[in-house]
Amino acid sequence: MPSPMSLSGNATQLADTSRARKAVLGRLYGRAPLPELVGLDSPLDLVFSLLNRTVTSAEGNTGLLIGPRGSGKSSVVQRALGMLESKHGHRAATATTVPTLNYHVVRLSGFVHTTDRIALRDIARQLLIEQDLENILIGSFADAFTYILNLLRSSGEESVPPVLFILEEFDLLAQHPKQSLLYTLFDIAQSQQTPIAVLGVTARIDVMDLLEKRVKSRFSHRQIYVQCPQKKSDFAEIARSALHVDTSNDGVAKSFAHQFNAQVDEILAAESVARHMAHIFDFGKDARQLLNLFVAAASQLSAQNQLLQLACVESSIAQDVASAKMQVLSSVSLLELCLIISMKSLVQGGSSKYNFEMVYNEYKTFMSRHLLVASAGGAMKVYKKPVALKAFETLVELEIVRPVAVSMAADGGGSYGRNDLLAGSAQSARAPKEYRMVQLMLEPGQVVELVLDRVDVPAVIRRWAQQ
């Protein structure tokens, strides 16, 4: 029978594991900020300065936070708002009172607020205005928005508290008709009527081209750029910051935190993990893709697995390495696979471009020569040309086969897109689709890998692919 001391120790370890799992998953999923923003000090200082001047000096400020997806824009905004809250604390709400804020924060997103009316309603909701806005929304957007700001005036105050507007997916909001929301916000910030700060967050570097001339004239043209990590060591530090647990922030025991963090460092130093992190860095530098590698391992933290497991991380890497194109190809039919092998044979024979007739002749020649052998190894037959053409069109739709573009000089004007084999065009008026030239978008090695990974491929087809 276990002693009370061991039961107490097991209970403590289980509680530490549960807290570590919750903290790590929260950071990996983006629900909780990372303890350290690696390489983002400069944009963080600029964003905090912009928002802080509105709160402390009642300035009207506008700006854009621009950077690639996964570069940390939302983390910068979240950290800046946290710093503001620490500096300008406010009394929290109770059961009978609303919070007394030194400032208000309103969050809008182009994904959610698809019209100005929806955005206006949510602005009122976030500002804790409970009055019926049906009659107000009948007038212009500017009048309704001004009325909402006036409702913020307390009975004993003559000024509106500062309001900070965070506009996620700013480029989608800029696509609203007439851009009334953006014009009204920028106009109020410029006129200094009400202390508001408007910070747009977007991944489009050409977002200024989306703004109307009247909206541009009210914008301060202050643009803050966020860059992805420039060094592989900084990229690895992002993962370390998300996976490490801390006694003060995460509530785990010091001995458990030391053991847990040592295991994290060992996993990050493993050759397979370091190689794949370098691969992600070289191709995209997307921190979200990096953090997703460790979600499965963190999800399996339990009483049996109290530390992250290297095998689980390597399993996630194996799934991440498999290309989307190869995953699509894993479900193609045997006929479509034979057509792909036929195109591979034509490429190896020196043909850089080919049409369906050439591919079908290659397929028919091989199948006629090996029909008896193939039949002995499984049910095989030579499909008729209309059936094969339908399979060929499926490969075009999957973008495994790409029609060869027709140059302007050769065509007399205009080039054609990837679905010219299927859609009608000037090119189709000249040649039937069976004779339009195409190219296979796979390397010979990928074709061999695809065939070898399939268990339903007859042996004769496997040998054909490996020739």
Coordinates of C-alpha atoms in Angstrom, one line a residue, residues 272 276 293 311-323 327:
S272 CA 15.4 15.7 -36.5
H276 CA 12.7 20.6 -39.5
L293 CA 4.5 20.9 -34.3
A311 CA 8.6 10.5 -30.6
C312 CA 5.3 12.4 -30.6
V313 CA 7.0 15.5 -32.0
E314 CA 8.7 13.5 -34.7
S315 CA 5.4 12.0 -35.6
S316 CA 4.0 15.5 -36.1
I317 CA 7.1 16.4 -38.2
A318 CA 6.4 13.4 -40.5
Q319 CA 2.9 14.5 -41.1
D320 CA 4.0 18.1 -41.7
V321 CA 6.7 17.0 -44.2
A322 CA 4.1 15.1 -46.4
S323 CA 3.3 17.6 -49.1
Q327 CA -1.7 13.7 -50.1

